[in-house]
GROMACS .gro file of C-alpha atoms in nm:
model
  326
    1UNK     CA    1   3.729  -3.942   4.724
    2UNK     CA    2   4.062  -3.767   4.727
    3UNK     CA    3   4.330  -3.853   4.476
    4UNK     CA    4   4.507  -3.779   4.150
    5UNK     CA    5   4.365  -4.055   3.935
    6UNK     CA    6   4.395  -3.998   3.560
    7UNK     CA    7   4.227  -4.148   3.256
    8UNK     CA    8   4.531  -4.366   3.202
    9UNK     CA    9   4.508  -4.503   3.557
   10UNK     CA   10   4.145  -4.606   3.515
   11UNK     CA   11   4.132  -4.703   3.151
   12UNK     CA   12   4.481  -4.756   3.022
   13UNK     CA   13   4.616  -4.586   2.708
   14UNK     CA   14   4.353  -4.466   2.459
   15UNK     CA   15   4.313  -4.691   2.156
   16UNK     CA   16   4.520  -4.595   1.855
   17UNK     CA   17   4.331  -4.442   1.566
   18UNK     CA   18   4.312  -4.695   1.284
   19UNK     CA   19   4.362  -4.520   0.953
   20UNK     CA   20   4.221  -4.647   0.626
   21UNK     CA   21   4.470  -4.736   0.357
   22UNK     CA   22   4.562  -4.530   0.167
   23UNK     CA   23   4.525  -4.241   0.414
   24UNK     CA   24   4.679  -3.977   0.184
   25UNK     CA   25   4.500  -3.894  -0.142
   26UNK     CA   26   4.566  -3.604  -0.382
   27UNK     CA   27   4.318  -3.490  -0.646
   28UNK     CA   28   4.521  -3.241  -0.853
   29UNK     CA   29   4.213  -3.150  -1.048
   30UNK     CA   30   4.233  -3.043  -1.412
   31UNK     CA   31   4.041  -2.724  -1.485
   32UNK     CA   32   3.703  -2.754  -1.660
   33UNK     CA   33   3.695  -3.134  -1.626
   34UNK     CA   34   3.403  -3.163  -1.385
   35UNK     CA   35   3.611  -3.090  -1.077
   36UNK     CA   36   3.362  -2.848  -0.922
   37UNK     CA   37   3.098  -3.121  -0.934
   38UNK     CA   38   3.339  -3.367  -0.769
   39UNK     CA   39   3.440  -3.116  -0.501
   40UNK     CA   40   3.071  -3.062  -0.417
   41UNK     CA   41   3.046  -3.438  -0.368
   42UNK     CA   42   3.363  -3.446  -0.158
   43UNK     CA   43   3.229  -3.184   0.081
   44UNK     CA   44   2.927  -3.405   0.148
   45UNK     CA   45   3.137  -3.722   0.169
   46UNK     CA   46   3.393  -3.575   0.410
   47UNK     CA   47   3.113  -3.496   0.656
   48UNK     CA   48   2.957  -3.837   0.607
   49UNK     CA   49   3.274  -4.047   0.637
   50UNK     CA   50   3.493  -3.833   0.862
   51UNK     CA   51   3.798  -3.776   0.645
   52UNK     CA   52   3.991  -3.450   0.626
   53UNK     CA   53   3.910  -3.262   0.303
   54UNK     CA   54   4.193  -3.016   0.244
   55UNK     CA   55   4.114  -2.761  -0.027
   56UNK     CA   56   4.304  -2.461  -0.158
   57UNK     CA   57   4.187  -2.109  -0.234
   58UNK     CA   58   4.458  -2.079  -0.502
   59UNK     CA   59   4.303  -2.153  -0.840
   60UNK     CA   60   4.540  -1.994  -1.090
   61UNK     CA   61   4.888  -2.113  -0.991
   62UNK     CA   62   4.958  -2.461  -1.121
   63UNK     CA   63   5.333  -2.421  -1.177
   64UNK     CA   64   5.550  -2.382  -0.870
   65UNK     CA   65   5.910  -2.293  -0.794
   66UNK     CA   66   6.121  -2.549  -0.610
   67UNK     CA   67   6.068  -2.366  -0.280
   68UNK     CA   68   5.693  -2.343  -0.342
   69UNK     CA   69   5.681  -2.717  -0.413
   70UNK     CA   70   5.869  -2.793  -0.091
   71UNK     CA   71   5.639  -2.568   0.111
   72UNK     CA   72   5.318  -2.711  -0.037
   73UNK     CA   73   5.434  -3.072   0.006
   74UNK     CA   74   5.527  -2.998   0.367
   75UNK     CA   75   5.184  -2.845   0.434
   76UNK     CA   76   5.002  -3.136   0.269
   77UNK     CA   77   5.210  -3.403   0.442
   78UNK     CA   78   5.140  -3.261   0.788
   79UNK     CA   79   4.761  -3.254   0.739
   80UNK     CA   80   4.555  -3.473   0.969
   81UNK     CA   81   4.508  -3.817   0.815
   82UNK     CA   82   4.311  -3.957   0.647
   83UNK     CA   83   4.308  -3.661   0.414
   84UNK     CA   84   4.211  -3.584   0.057
   85UNK     CA   85   4.389  -3.277  -0.079
   86UNK     CA   86   4.253  -3.102  -0.386
   87UNK     CA   87   4.388  -2.813  -0.591
   88UNK     CA   88   4.447  -2.710  -0.953
   89UNK     CA   89   4.819  -2.793  -0.956
   90UNK     CA   90   5.053  -2.985  -1.183
   91UNK     CA   91   5.178  -3.319  -1.052
   92UNK     CA   92   5.404  -3.295  -0.746
   93UNK     CA   93   5.669  -3.558  -0.677
   94UNK     CA   94   5.661  -3.592  -0.297
   95UNK     CA   95   5.943  -3.848  -0.291
   96UNK     CA   96   6.177  -3.599  -0.456
   97UNK     CA   97   6.160  -3.393  -0.137
   98UNK     CA   98   6.173  -3.686   0.103
   99UNK     CA   99   5.797  -3.717   0.156
  100UNK     CA  100   5.569  -4.019   0.129
  101UNK     CA  101   5.411  -4.031  -0.214
  102UNK     CA  102   5.030  -4.009  -0.181
  103UNK     CA  103   4.777  -4.182  -0.401
  104UNK     CA  104   4.675  -3.957  -0.692
  105UNK     CA  105   4.337  -3.946  -0.868
  106UNK     CA  106   4.211  -3.724  -1.149
  107UNK     CA  107   3.953  -3.683  -1.428
  108UNK     CA  108   4.006  -3.551  -1.780
  109UNK     CA  109   3.779  -3.490  -2.077
  110UNK     CA  110   3.787  -3.449  -2.455
  111UNK     CA  111   4.049  -3.173  -2.507
  112UNK     CA  112   3.845  -2.960  -2.748
  113UNK     CA  113   3.539  -2.981  -2.523
  114UNK     CA  114   3.754  -2.875  -2.227
  115UNK     CA  115   3.902  -2.585  -2.421
  116UNK     CA  116   3.561  -2.458  -2.535
  117UNK     CA  117   3.418  -2.484  -2.185
  118UNK     CA  118   3.708  -2.280  -2.048
  119UNK     CA  119   3.690  -2.025  -2.331
  120UNK     CA  120   3.327  -1.937  -2.263
  121UNK     CA  121   3.349  -1.978  -1.884
  122UNK     CA  122   3.620  -1.711  -1.865
  123UNK     CA  123   3.391  -1.476  -2.058
  124UNK     CA  124   3.042  -1.554  -1.932
  125UNK     CA  125   3.068  -1.770  -1.619
  126UNK     CA  126   2.803  -2.025  -1.528
  127UNK     CA  127   2.448  -2.045  -1.392
  128UNK     CA  128   2.554  -1.969  -1.036
  129UNK     CA  129   2.540  -1.598  -1.109
  130UNK     CA  130   2.531  -1.374  -1.413
  131UNK     CA  131   2.817  -1.159  -1.289
  132UNK     CA  132   3.063  -1.417  -1.157
  133UNK     CA  133   3.263  -1.404  -1.482
  134UNK     CA  134   3.319  -1.032  -1.419
  135UNK     CA  135   3.478  -1.124  -1.086
  136UNK     CA  136   3.705  -1.383  -1.250
  137UNK     CA  137   3.812  -1.168  -1.547
  138UNK     CA  138   3.746  -0.806  -1.442
  139UNK     CA  139   4.016  -0.663  -1.669
  140UNK     CA  140   3.905  -0.840  -1.986
  141UNK     CA  141   3.822  -0.583  -2.253
  142UNK     CA  142   3.480  -0.600  -2.415
  143UNK     CA  143   3.621  -0.677  -2.760
  144UNK     CA  144   3.810  -0.971  -2.609
  145UNK     CA  145   3.511  -1.092  -2.407
  146UNK     CA  146   3.291  -1.105  -2.717
  147UNK     CA  147   3.563  -1.231  -2.953
  148UNK     CA  148   3.409  -1.487  -3.190
  149UNK     CA  149   3.554  -1.831  -3.124
  150UNK     CA  150   3.611  -1.894  -3.496
  151UNK     CA  151   3.806  -1.571  -3.534
  152UNK     CA  152   4.017  -1.664  -3.232
  153UNK     CA  153   4.104  -2.003  -3.383
  154UNK     CA  154   4.135  -1.921  -3.752
  155UNK     CA  155   4.334  -1.601  -3.697
  156UNK     CA  156   4.562  -1.774  -3.447
  157UNK     CA  157   4.502  -1.557  -3.140
  158UNK     CA  158   4.731  -1.656  -2.848
  159UNK     CA  159   4.438  -1.791  -2.644
  160UNK     CA  160   4.351  -2.035  -2.923
  161UNK     CA  161   4.698  -2.155  -3.013
  162UNK     CA  162   4.993  -2.328  -2.850
  163UNK     CA  163   5.124  -2.322  -2.584
  164UNK     CA  164   4.786  -2.223  -2.432
  165UNK     CA  165   4.623  -2.534  -2.580
  166UNK     CA  166   4.879  -2.762  -2.417
  167UNK     CA  167   4.687  -2.780  -2.092
  168UNK     CA  168   4.598  -3.132  -1.972
  169UNK     CA  169   4.935  -3.307  -2.010
  170UNK     CA  170   5.128  -3.081  -1.765
  171UNK     CA  171   4.890  -3.185  -1.484
  172UNK     CA  172   5.034  -3.536  -1.520
  173UNK     CA  173   5.384  -3.459  -1.648
  174UNK     CA  174   5.477  -3.243  -1.349
  175UNK     CA  175   5.668  -2.931  -1.257
  176UNK     CA  176   5.968  -2.972  -1.489
  177UNK     CA  177   5.993  -2.678  -1.738
  178UNK     CA  178   5.979  -2.922  -2.031
  179UNK     CA  179   5.637  -3.038  -1.912
  180UNK     CA  180   5.498  -2.712  -2.051
  181UNK     CA  181   5.644  -2.766  -2.399
  182UNK     CA  182   5.412  -2.949  -2.643
  183UNK     CA  183   5.599  -3.259  -2.753
  184UNK     CA  184   5.681  -3.626  -2.705
  185UNK     CA  185   5.893  -3.575  -2.392
  186UNK     CA  186   5.610  -3.428  -2.187
  187UNK     CA  187   5.360  -3.676  -2.331
  188UNK     CA  188   5.567  -3.981  -2.239
  189UNK     CA  189   5.646  -3.850  -1.892
  190UNK     CA  190   5.274  -3.786  -1.834
  191UNK     CA  191   5.191  -4.144  -1.939
  192UNK     CA  192   5.460  -4.279  -1.707
  193UNK     CA  193   5.321  -4.085  -1.411
  194UNK     CA  194   4.969  -4.209  -1.487
  195UNK     CA  195   5.098  -4.566  -1.472
  196UNK     CA  196   5.316  -4.525  -1.163
  197UNK     CA  197   5.151  -4.264  -0.942
  198UNK     CA  198   4.779  -4.244  -1.021
  199UNK     CA  199   4.534  -4.494  -0.877
  200UNK     CA  200   4.270  -4.379  -1.124
  201UNK     CA  201   4.240  -4.128  -1.407
  202UNK     CA  202   3.881  -4.121  -1.525
  203UNK     CA  203   3.696  -3.975  -1.822
  204UNK     CA  204   3.437  -3.705  -1.758
  205UNK     CA  205   3.217  -3.837  -2.039
  206UNK     CA  206   3.173  -4.153  -1.827
  207UNK     CA  207   3.154  -3.987  -1.486
  208UNK     CA  208   2.917  -4.238  -1.326
  209UNK     CA  209   3.160  -4.519  -1.401
  210UNK     CA  210   3.444  -4.307  -1.259
  211UNK     CA  211   3.248  -4.266  -0.935
  212UNK     CA  212   3.172  -4.639  -0.921
  213UNK     CA  213   3.541  -4.723  -0.947
  214UNK     CA  214   3.640  -4.459  -0.693
  215UNK     CA  215   3.390  -4.611  -0.450
  216UNK     CA  216   3.545  -4.953  -0.510
  217UNK     CA  217   3.908  -4.839  -0.477
  218UNK     CA  218   3.870  -4.577  -0.202
  219UNK     CA  219   3.561  -4.674   0.001
  220UNK     CA  220   3.655  -4.466   0.306
  221UNK     CA  221   3.636  -4.155   0.088
  222UNK     CA  222   3.378  -4.241  -0.178
  223UNK     CA  223   3.129  -4.489  -0.027
  224UNK     CA  224   2.774  -4.402  -0.148
  225UNK     CA  225   2.908  -4.137  -0.386
  226UNK     CA  226   2.689  -4.249  -0.677
  227UNK     CA  227   2.365  -4.233  -0.478
  228UNK     CA  228   2.457  -3.881  -0.363
  229UNK     CA  229   2.544  -3.780  -0.718
  230UNK     CA  230   2.208  -3.906  -0.846
  231UNK     CA  231   2.015  -3.729  -0.571
  232UNK     CA  232   1.793  -3.459  -0.731
  233UNK     CA  233   1.912  -3.197  -0.479
  234UNK     CA  234   2.273  -3.253  -0.573
  235UNK     CA  235   2.188  -3.253  -0.943
  236UNK     CA  236   2.024  -2.914  -0.890
  237UNK     CA  237   2.347  -2.778  -0.741
  238UNK     CA  238   2.557  -2.942  -1.012
  239UNK     CA  239   2.355  -2.778  -1.287
  240UNK     CA  240   2.460  -2.437  -1.153
  241UNK     CA  241   2.820  -2.506  -1.257
  242UNK     CA  242   2.734  -2.548  -1.626
  243UNK     CA  243   2.904  -2.288  -1.845
  244UNK     CA  244   2.666  -2.052  -2.025
  245UNK     CA  245   2.661  -1.904  -2.378
  246UNK     CA  246   2.872  -2.181  -2.531
  247UNK     CA  247   2.871  -2.201  -2.910
  248UNK     CA  248   3.021  -2.463  -3.141
  249UNK     CA  249   3.304  -2.358  -3.377
  250UNK     CA  250   3.293  -2.435  -3.747
  251UNK     CA  251   3.419  -2.776  -3.867
  252UNK     CA  252   3.723  -2.602  -4.017
  253UNK     CA  253   3.807  -2.439  -3.683
  254UNK     CA  254   3.759  -2.766  -3.492
  255UNK     CA  255   3.992  -2.949  -3.730
  256UNK     CA  256   4.257  -2.682  -3.670
  257UNK     CA  257   4.215  -2.729  -3.295
  258UNK     CA  258   4.259  -3.105  -3.340
  259UNK     CA  259   4.589  -3.048  -3.519
  260UNK     CA  260   4.713  -2.801  -3.259
  261UNK     CA  261   4.614  -3.035  -2.977
  262UNK     CA  262   4.746  -3.358  -3.122
  263UNK     CA  263   4.955  -3.444  -2.815
  264UNK     CA  264   4.660  -3.369  -2.587
  265UNK     CA  265   4.450  -3.610  -2.791
  266UNK     CA  266   4.714  -3.880  -2.791
  267UNK     CA  267   4.721  -3.856  -2.411
  268UNK     CA  268   4.341  -3.842  -2.383
  269UNK     CA  269   4.294  -4.160  -2.588
  270UNK     CA  270   4.572  -4.335  -2.398
  271UNK     CA  271   4.397  -4.256  -2.067
  272UNK     CA  272   4.060  -4.351  -2.212
  273UNK     CA  273   4.193  -4.689  -2.323
  274UNK     CA  274   4.343  -4.755  -1.978
  275UNK     CA  275   4.015  -4.653  -1.816
  276UNK     CA  276   3.817  -4.890  -2.037
  277UNK     CA  277   4.055  -5.174  -1.957
  278UNK     CA  278   3.999  -5.104  -1.589
  279UNK     CA  279   3.622  -5.105  -1.639
  280UNK     CA  280   3.646  -5.440  -1.813
  281UNK     CA  281   3.851  -5.585  -1.528
  282UNK     CA  282   3.576  -5.494  -1.282
  283UNK     CA  283   3.288  -5.594  -1.508
  284UNK     CA  284   3.152  -5.249  -1.590
  285UNK     CA  285   2.964  -5.209  -1.915
  286UNK     CA  286   2.996  -4.884  -2.108
  287UNK     CA  287   2.682  -4.677  -2.154
  288UNK     CA  288   2.851  -4.363  -2.282
  289UNK     CA  289   2.708  -4.145  -2.555
  290UNK     CA  290   2.800  -4.187  -2.919
  291UNK     CA  291   3.166  -4.080  -2.940
  292UNK     CA  292   3.259  -3.763  -3.126
  293UNK     CA  293   3.453  -3.802  -3.453
  294UNK     CA  294   3.814  -3.890  -3.389
  295UNK     CA  295   4.082  -3.653  -3.522
  296UNK     CA  296   4.217  -3.759  -3.861
  297UNK     CA  297   4.578  -3.782  -3.746
  298UNK     CA  298   4.501  -4.079  -3.520
  299UNK     CA  299   4.526  -4.422  -3.675
  300UNK     CA  300   4.497  -4.677  -3.390
  301UNK     CA  301   4.157  -4.708  -3.226
  302UNK     CA  302   4.116  -4.730  -2.849
  303UNK     CA  303   3.983  -5.050  -2.700
  304UNK     CA  304   3.611  -4.990  -2.660
  305UNK     CA  305   3.446  -5.173  -2.371
  306UNK     CA  306   3.102  -5.307  -2.447
  307UNK     CA  307   3.070  -5.628  -2.245
  308UNK     CA  308   3.204  -5.730  -1.903
  309UNK     CA  309   3.468  -6.001  -1.903
  310UNK     CA  310   3.579  -6.257  -1.649
  311UNK     CA  311   3.944  -6.221  -1.559
  312UNK     CA  312   4.053  -6.528  -1.365
  313UNK     CA  313   4.426  -6.470  -1.397
  314UNK     CA  314   4.456  -6.201  -1.130
  315UNK     CA  315   4.258  -6.143  -0.814
  316UNK     CA  316   4.096  -5.798  -0.801
  317UNK     CA  317   4.204  -5.729  -0.443
  318UNK     CA  318   4.563  -5.833  -0.526
  319UNK     CA  319   4.557  -5.589  -0.817
  320UNK     CA  320   4.452  -5.306  -0.583
  321UNK     CA  321   4.728  -5.396  -0.338
  322UNK     CA  322   4.984  -5.377  -0.619
  323UNK     CA  323   4.852  -5.034  -0.719
  324UNK     CA  324   4.883  -4.903  -0.363
  325UNK     CA  325   5.243  -5.026  -0.338
  326UNK     CA  326   5.359  -4.821  -0.639
   0.00000   0.00000   0.00000
């Protein structure tokens, strides 16, 4: 046989790749909110389901200049789809720079618990290796490394006071300079972004329910995630990311932290209430531990979800479609 036959001659054009919807997901993970556990799961899931997991080696630059935002958005937007991009970075508005806005997901936790985990992790690392904290904070002086947490709080060291304690809200508020200033403006903007740009913001204290909802909303990325999470081998790996040498501050010190983090707590309870409403819509029953005492400056109580409800007014799939169109 002599000829110049091509694939197109014999078979016609190759079939177009059918992408799942949404095909662009961003997990701008908040530090010390279980993100290393979730990234471990994502590495397994990306192999299993064939999506493009795009991670970043930059862990300590969450605030970007305008040019840095444009460059990062360009790099993300040109990644092979379907992709899930993950990095510690404050919310990026893709549409501001002419890009298609991806679906955002995230997880947060009780603000004081997050702060304490970060405080001791910076000093002593986790179970993955006794010396990994020395790699992360090699220039930390010994007196700082072994600084008593109560002294840090009660004597108002910079690490234990604002603006350092205003940490979670900027991940949802965005890159505007005012997003780093503790106050109502940043809080309200963060709430607005949660409502308009995030498919799901979960609570670490109820991680299994977060994973269940992610599997429901984003099956191409998270199908079978809960069974993988409960696998003993994965649990063994997850335990290595637990921070070591944590101690609990005095009640007086904790109350001071509550006062300094009042905006963080207002945001946390807002997200928690939204998450519980979502669980109710999909018939999930809460099995979380007994909640920690609520800070005194909060008066309204969040809606606690104890029993599943039947919601016949709105179809679940229609609700998901509306979320994706935002």
